[in-house]
Protein backbone atom coordinates (compact mmCIF):
# COMPACT_ATOMS: atom_id res chain seq x y z
CA UNK A 1 0.00 0.00 0.00
CA UNK A 2 2.76 2.40 0.95
CA UNK A 3 4.69 1.73 -2.20
CA UNK A 4 1.62 2.10 -4.39
CA UNK A 5 1.03 5.44 -2.78
CA UNK A 6 4.57 6.55 -3.45
CA UNK A 7 4.36 5.39 -7.07
CA UNK A 8 1.20 7.41 -7.43
CA UNK A 9 2.80 10.44 -5.82
CA UNK A 10 5.89 10.01 -8.01
CA UNK A 11 3.84 10.03 -11.18
CA UNK A 12 1.94 13.02 -9.95
CA UNK A 13 5.07 14.93 -9.06
CA UNK A 14 7.03 14.00 -12.13
CA UNK A 15 4.30 15.50 -14.21
CA UNK A 16 4.50 18.73 -12.28
CA UNK A 17 8.13 19.75 -12.61
CA UNK A 18 9.72 21.34 -15.64
CA UNK A 19 13.36 22.07 -16.37
CA UNK A 20 13.88 25.37 -18.16
CA UNK A 21 17.05 25.07 -20.22
CA UNK A 22 17.82 28.75 -20.28
CA UNK A 23 20.36 30.59 -18.22
CA UNK A 24 18.90 33.19 -15.90
CA UNK A 25 19.73 34.82 -12.59
CA UNK A 26 17.81 33.54 -9.56
CA UNK A 27 15.40 36.50 -9.64
CA UNK A 28 14.81 36.17 -13.39
CA UNK A 29 14.18 32.45 -12.92
CA UNK A 30 11.68 33.20 -10.14
CA UNK A 31 9.78 35.68 -12.34
CA UNK A 32 9.88 33.31 -15.30
CA UNK A 33 8.39 30.43 -13.29
CA UNK A 34 5.70 32.63 -11.76
CA UNK A 35 4.78 34.11 -15.13
CA UNK A 36 4.76 30.96 -17.26
CA UNK A 37 4.22 28.17 -14.75
CA UNK A 38 3.70 28.23 -10.98
CA UNK A 39 6.88 28.86 -9.04
CA UNK A 40 10.45 27.74 -8.55
CA UNK A 41 10.41 24.27 -7.02
CA UNK A 42 10.83 23.89 -3.25
CA UNK A 43 12.55 20.62 -2.31
CA UNK A 44 11.10 19.68 1.05
CA UNK A 45 11.16 15.89 0.74
CA UNK A 46 13.54 13.23 -0.47
CA UNK A 47 11.01 12.23 -3.10
CA UNK A 48 10.96 15.73 -4.55
CA UNK A 49 14.74 15.74 -4.48
CA UNK A 50 14.76 12.57 -6.57
CA UNK A 51 12.52 14.11 -9.22
CA UNK A 52 14.56 17.29 -9.24
CA UNK A 53 17.67 15.14 -9.63
CA UNK A 54 16.13 13.43 -12.62
CA UNK A 55 15.15 16.70 -14.27
CA UNK A 56 18.48 18.32 -13.45
CA UNK A 57 20.34 15.57 -15.30
CA UNK A 58 19.36 17.13 -18.63
CA UNK A 59 20.37 20.69 -17.69
CA UNK A 60 23.06 22.49 -19.68
CA UNK A 61 24.43 24.36 -16.66
CA UNK A 62 26.34 22.60 -13.89
CA UNK A 63 23.81 23.70 -11.23
CA UNK A 64 20.09 24.52 -11.48
CA UNK A 65 18.27 27.16 -9.48
CA UNK A 66 15.54 26.02 -7.11
CA UNK A 67 13.32 28.04 -4.76
CA UNK A 68 15.88 28.22 -1.99
CA UNK A 69 16.65 31.67 -0.71
CA UNK A 70 18.81 33.19 1.97
CA UNK A 71 17.57 36.11 4.01
CA UNK A 72 20.34 38.38 4.86
CA UNK A 73 18.53 40.33 7.55
CA UNK A 74 17.44 37.29 9.52
CA UNK A 75 20.29 35.07 8.47
CA UNK A 76 18.56 31.86 7.52
CA UNK A 77 17.71 29.76 4.45
CA UNK A 78 14.12 29.11 3.48
CA UNK A 79 12.07 27.56 0.69
CA UNK A 80 9.90 30.14 -1.03
CA UNK A 81 6.82 27.90 -1.15
CA UNK A 82 6.72 25.85 1.98
CA UNK A 83 7.18 25.55 5.67
CA UNK A 84 10.74 24.65 6.45
CA UNK A 85 11.13 20.98 5.63
CA UNK A 86 12.93 18.46 7.78
CA UNK A 87 14.70 17.21 4.68
CA UNK A 88 18.19 18.63 4.00
CA UNK A 89 20.75 17.90 1.34
CA UNK A 90 23.43 20.58 1.65
CA UNK A 91 26.87 19.97 0.22
CA UNK A 92 29.60 20.14 2.89
CA UNK A 93 30.42 23.74 3.83
CA UNK A 94 27.16 25.06 2.34
CA UNK A 95 23.89 25.89 4.11
CA UNK A 96 23.36 27.02 7.66
CA UNK A 97 26.69 25.84 8.98
CA UNK A 98 28.66 28.19 6.83
CA UNK A 99 29.35 31.90 6.95
CA UNK A 100 26.96 33.48 4.43
CA UNK A 101 27.04 36.67 2.43
CA UNK A 102 24.12 38.68 1.14
CA UNK A 103 23.02 38.14 -2.44
CA UNK A 104 23.11 34.37 -2.49
CA UNK A 105 20.51 31.74 -3.39
CA UNK A 106 20.31 27.96 -3.45
CA UNK A 107 20.93 25.66 -6.40
CA UNK A 108 21.20 21.92 -7.01
CA UNK A 109 24.27 20.40 -8.62
CA UNK A 110 23.44 18.63 -11.89
CA UNK A 111 26.19 16.03 -11.58
CA UNK A 112 27.90 14.12 -8.79
CA UNK A 113 25.94 13.93 -5.54
CA UNK A 114 23.50 16.62 -6.67
CA UNK A 115 23.50 18.36 -3.33
CA UNK A 116 22.40 21.89 -2.55
CA UNK A 117 24.94 24.64 -2.93
CA UNK A 118 24.83 28.36 -2.30
CA UNK A 119 25.76 30.58 -5.23
CA UNK A 120 25.80 34.28 -6.09
CA UNK A 121 22.23 34.98 -7.14
CA UNK A 122 23.32 36.85 -10.29
CA UNK A 123 24.90 33.71 -11.77
CA UNK A 124 23.01 32.44 -14.79
CA UNK A 125 21.74 28.88 -14.57
CA UNK A 126 18.98 26.60 -15.85
CA UNK A 127 16.19 26.16 -13.31
CA UNK A 128 13.24 23.98 -12.33
CA UNK A 129 9.65 25.21 -11.95
CA UNK A 130 6.46 23.61 -10.73
CA UNK A 131 4.01 23.58 -13.61
CA UNK A 132 0.26 23.21 -13.58
CA UNK A 133 -1.30 19.94 -14.60
CA UNK A 134 -4.00 20.98 -17.01
CA UNK A 135 -5.98 24.04 -16.15
CA UNK A 136 -7.22 22.83 -12.80
CA UNK A 137 -4.64 24.85 -10.95
CA UNK A 138 -3.85 21.76 -8.93
CA UNK A 139 -0.13 21.71 -9.45
CA UNK A 140 0.96 22.61 -6.00
CA UNK A 141 2.53 19.94 -3.96
CA UNK A 142 1.69 19.41 -0.32
CA UNK A 143 3.35 16.29 1.06
C1 LIG B 1 23.79 27.92 -20.42
O1 LIG B 1 25.06 27.89 -19.81
C2 LIG B 1 25.79 26.70 -20.07
C3 LIG B 1 27.04 26.70 -19.22
O2 LIG B 1 27.65 27.95 -19.25
C4 LIG B 1 26.07 26.62 -21.57
O3 LIG B 1 26.77 25.43 -21.87
C5 LIG B 1 24.72 26.59 -22.29
O4 LIG B 1 24.93 26.57 -23.69
C6 LIG B 1 23.89 27.80 -21.92
N1 LIG B 1 22.56 27.66 -22.48
C7 LIG B 1 21.95 28.64 -23.14
C8 LIG B 1 20.59 28.35 -23.67
O5 LIG B 1 22.46 29.75 -23.28
C1 LIG C 1 29.71 24.16 -1.32
O1 LIG C 1 29.73 22.89 -1.95
C2 LIG C 1 30.50 22.87 -3.16
C3 LIG C 1 30.30 21.50 -3.79
O2 LIG C 1 30.62 20.46 -2.91
C4 LIG C 1 31.96 23.16 -2.84
O3 LIG C 1 32.69 23.17 -4.04
C5 LIG C 1 32.04 24.51 -2.16
O4 LIG C 1 33.37 24.76 -1.78
C6 LIG C 1 31.13 24.55 -0.93
N1 LIG C 1 31.11 25.91 -0.39
C7 LIG C 1 31.75 26.22 0.73
C8 LIG C 1 31.61 27.65 1.17
O5 LIG C 1 32.40 25.41 1.37
Tab-separated table of C-alpha atoms and ligand atoms in Angstrom:
chain	number	residue	atom	x	y	z
A	1	UNK	CA	0.000	0.000	0.000
A	2	UNK	CA	2.757	2.402	0.953
A	3	UNK	CA	4.691	1.727	-2.200
A	4	UNK	CA	1.622	2.100	-4.392
A	5	UNK	CA	1.030	5.436	-2.778
A	6	UNK	CA	4.575	6.551	-3.446
A	7	UNK	CA	4.357	5.394	-7.066
A	8	UNK	CA	1.203	7.410	-7.427
A	9	UNK	CA	2.799	10.440	-5.821
A	10	UNK	CA	5.888	10.008	-8.007
A	11	UNK	CA	3.845	10.030	-11.183
A	12	UNK	CA	1.941	13.022	-9.954
A	13	UNK	CA	5.071	14.932	-9.062
A	14	UNK	CA	7.030	13.998	-12.134
A	15	UNK	CA	4.301	15.501	-14.208
A	16	UNK	CA	4.503	18.733	-12.277
A	17	UNK	CA	8.128	19.751	-12.608
A	18	UNK	CA	9.719	21.343	-15.639
A	19	UNK	CA	13.357	22.065	-16.369
A	20	UNK	CA	13.881	25.365	-18.162
A	21	UNK	CA	17.054	25.066	-20.215
A	22	UNK	CA	17.816	28.750	-20.284
A	23	UNK	CA	20.363	30.585	-18.220
A	24	UNK	CA	18.905	33.190	-15.902
A	25	UNK	CA	19.730	34.818	-12.587
A	26	UNK	CA	17.812	33.542	-9.556
A	27	UNK	CA	15.399	36.501	-9.643
A	28	UNK	CA	14.810	36.169	-13.394
A	29	UNK	CA	14.175	32.446	-12.917
A	30	UNK	CA	11.679	33.197	-10.141
A	31	UNK	CA	9.784	35.677	-12.336
A	32	UNK	CA	9.876	33.314	-15.301
A	33	UNK	CA	8.389	30.426	-13.294
A	34	UNK	CA	5.699	32.634	-11.765
A	35	UNK	CA	4.777	34.115	-15.130
A	36	UNK	CA	4.758	30.960	-17.256
A	37	UNK	CA	4.221	28.166	-14.748
A	38	UNK	CA	3.703	28.227	-10.981
A	39	UNK	CA	6.881	28.861	-9.041
A	40	UNK	CA	10.452	27.743	-8.554
A	41	UNK	CA	10.407	24.269	-7.017
A	42	UNK	CA	10.834	23.889	-3.254
A	43	UNK	CA	12.548	20.621	-2.310
A	44	UNK	CA	11.098	19.681	1.052
A	45	UNK	CA	11.157	15.889	0.742
A	46	UNK	CA	13.541	13.233	-0.466
A	47	UNK	CA	11.006	12.234	-3.105
A	48	UNK	CA	10.955	15.731	-4.553
A	49	UNK	CA	14.738	15.741	-4.485
A	50	UNK	CA	14.759	12.565	-6.565
A	51	UNK	CA	12.516	14.107	-9.222
A	52	UNK	CA	14.559	17.295	-9.241
A	53	UNK	CA	17.673	15.144	-9.629
A	54	UNK	CA	16.132	13.426	-12.616
A	55	UNK	CA	15.146	16.702	-14.272
A	56	UNK	CA	18.480	18.324	-13.454
A	57	UNK	CA	20.343	15.574	-15.300
A	58	UNK	CA	19.358	17.132	-18.633
A	59	UNK	CA	20.371	20.689	-17.692
A	60	UNK	CA	23.059	22.485	-19.682
A	61	UNK	CA	24.429	24.358	-16.662
A	62	UNK	CA	26.339	22.601	-13.886
A	63	UNK	CA	23.814	23.696	-11.231
A	64	UNK	CA	20.094	24.522	-11.485
A	65	UNK	CA	18.269	27.164	-9.481
A	66	UNK	CA	15.540	26.025	-7.105
A	67	UNK	CA	13.325	28.044	-4.758
A	68	UNK	CA	15.877	28.222	-1.989
A	69	UNK	CA	16.651	31.670	-0.713
A	70	UNK	CA	18.812	33.190	1.967
A	71	UNK	CA	17.572	36.108	4.012
A	72	UNK	CA	20.345	38.383	4.858
A	73	UNK	CA	18.531	40.333	7.548
A	74	UNK	CA	17.438	37.289	9.515
A	75	UNK	CA	20.286	35.073	8.467
A	76	UNK	CA	18.561	31.857	7.517
A	77	UNK	CA	17.713	29.758	4.453
A	78	UNK	CA	14.125	29.109	3.477
A	79	UNK	CA	12.070	27.556	0.694
A	80	UNK	CA	9.897	30.144	-1.029
A	81	UNK	CA	6.819	27.898	-1.150
A	82	UNK	CA	6.715	25.847	1.976
A	83	UNK	CA	7.184	25.555	5.672
A	84	UNK	CA	10.745	24.647	6.455
A	85	UNK	CA	11.127	20.977	5.631
A	86	UNK	CA	12.930	18.456	7.780
A	87	UNK	CA	14.703	17.211	4.683
A	88	UNK	CA	18.190	18.633	3.998
A	89	UNK	CA	20.754	17.901	1.336
A	90	UNK	CA	23.426	20.581	1.652
A	91	UNK	CA	26.867	19.974	0.222
A	92	UNK	CA	29.604	20.142	2.891
A	93	UNK	CA	30.416	23.740	3.833
A	94	UNK	CA	27.163	25.062	2.340
A	95	UNK	CA	23.887	25.888	4.107
A	96	UNK	CA	23.355	27.021	7.663
A	97	UNK	CA	26.690	25.837	8.984
A	98	UNK	CA	28.658	28.187	6.830
A	99	UNK	CA	29.351	31.896	6.949
A	100	UNK	CA	26.961	33.483	4.429
A	101	UNK	CA	27.039	36.669	2.435
A	102	UNK	CA	24.117	38.676	1.142
A	103	UNK	CA	23.023	38.137	-2.440
A	104	UNK	CA	23.111	34.371	-2.488
A	105	UNK	CA	20.512	31.743	-3.390
A	106	UNK	CA	20.312	27.962	-3.452
A	107	UNK	CA	20.926	25.662	-6.402
A	108	UNK	CA	21.197	21.923	-7.006
A	109	UNK	CA	24.270	20.396	-8.615
A	110	UNK	CA	23.441	18.634	-11.888
A	111	UNK	CA	26.190	16.029	-11.584
A	112	UNK	CA	27.898	14.117	-8.788
A	113	UNK	CA	25.935	13.933	-5.538
A	114	UNK	CA	23.497	16.623	-6.670
A	115	UNK	CA	23.503	18.358	-3.335
A	116	UNK	CA	22.396	21.887	-2.545
A	117	UNK	CA	24.945	24.641	-2.926
A	118	UNK	CA	24.827	28.364	-2.295
A	119	UNK	CA	25.763	30.581	-5.233
A	120	UNK	CA	25.797	34.278	-6.091
A	121	UNK	CA	22.229	34.976	-7.140
A	122	UNK	CA	23.323	36.852	-10.285
A	123	UNK	CA	24.897	33.713	-11.774
A	124	UNK	CA	23.007	32.443	-14.795
A	125	UNK	CA	21.738	28.878	-14.573
A	126	UNK	CA	18.984	26.595	-15.848
A	127	UNK	CA	16.187	26.156	-13.306
A	128	UNK	CA	13.242	23.980	-12.329
A	129	UNK	CA	9.653	25.205	-11.952
A	130	UNK	CA	6.462	23.608	-10.732
A	131	UNK	CA	4.011	23.577	-13.609
A	132	UNK	CA	0.259	23.214	-13.580
A	133	UNK	CA	-1.297	19.940	-14.602
A	134	UNK	CA	-4.004	20.980	-17.008
A	135	UNK	CA	-5.981	24.043	-16.146
A	136	UNK	CA	-7.222	22.831	-12.804
A	137	UNK	CA	-4.644	24.854	-10.955
A	138	UNK	CA	-3.855	21.764	-8.930
A	139	UNK	CA	-0.129	21.709	-9.448
A	140	UNK	CA	0.963	22.607	-6.002
A	141	UNK	CA	2.525	19.935	-3.958
A	142	UNK	CA	1.690	19.406	-0.324
A	143	UNK	CA	3.352	16.293	1.065
B	1	LIG	C1	23.795	27.921	-20.420
B	1	LIG	O1	25.059	27.889	-19.809
B	1	LIG	C2	25.786	26.697	-20.074
B	1	LIG	C3	27.039	26.703	-19.224
B	1	LIG	O2	27.652	27.954	-19.247
B	1	LIG	C4	26.074	26.618	-21.574
B	1	LIG	O3	26.773	25.429	-21.865
B	1	LIG	C5	24.723	26.590	-22.288
B	1	LIG	O4	24.925	26.566	-23.687
B	1	LIG	C6	23.887	27.798	-21.921
B	1	LIG	N1	22.564	27.656	-22.481
B	1	LIG	C7	21.949	28.642	-23.143
B	1	LIG	C8	20.591	28.347	-23.672
B	1	LIG	O5	22.455	29.745	-23.282
B	2	LIG	C1	29.707	24.155	-1.316
B	2	LIG	O1	29.725	22.891	-1.950
B	2	LIG	C2	30.497	22.866	-3.158
B	2	LIG	C3	30.297	21.500	-3.793
B	2	LIG	O2	30.620	20.463	-2.908
B	2	LIG	C4	31.959	23.162	-2.844
B	2	LIG	O3	32.690	23.167	-4.037
B	2	LIG	C5	32.041	24.511	-2.164
B	2	LIG	O4	33.367	24.761	-1.776
B	2	LIG	C6	31.133	24.546	-0.927
B	2	LIG	N1	31.110	25.912	-0.385
B	2	LIG	C7	31.750	26.221	0.727
B	2	LIG	C8	31.612	27.646	1.175
B	2	LIG	O5	32.400	25.408	1.366
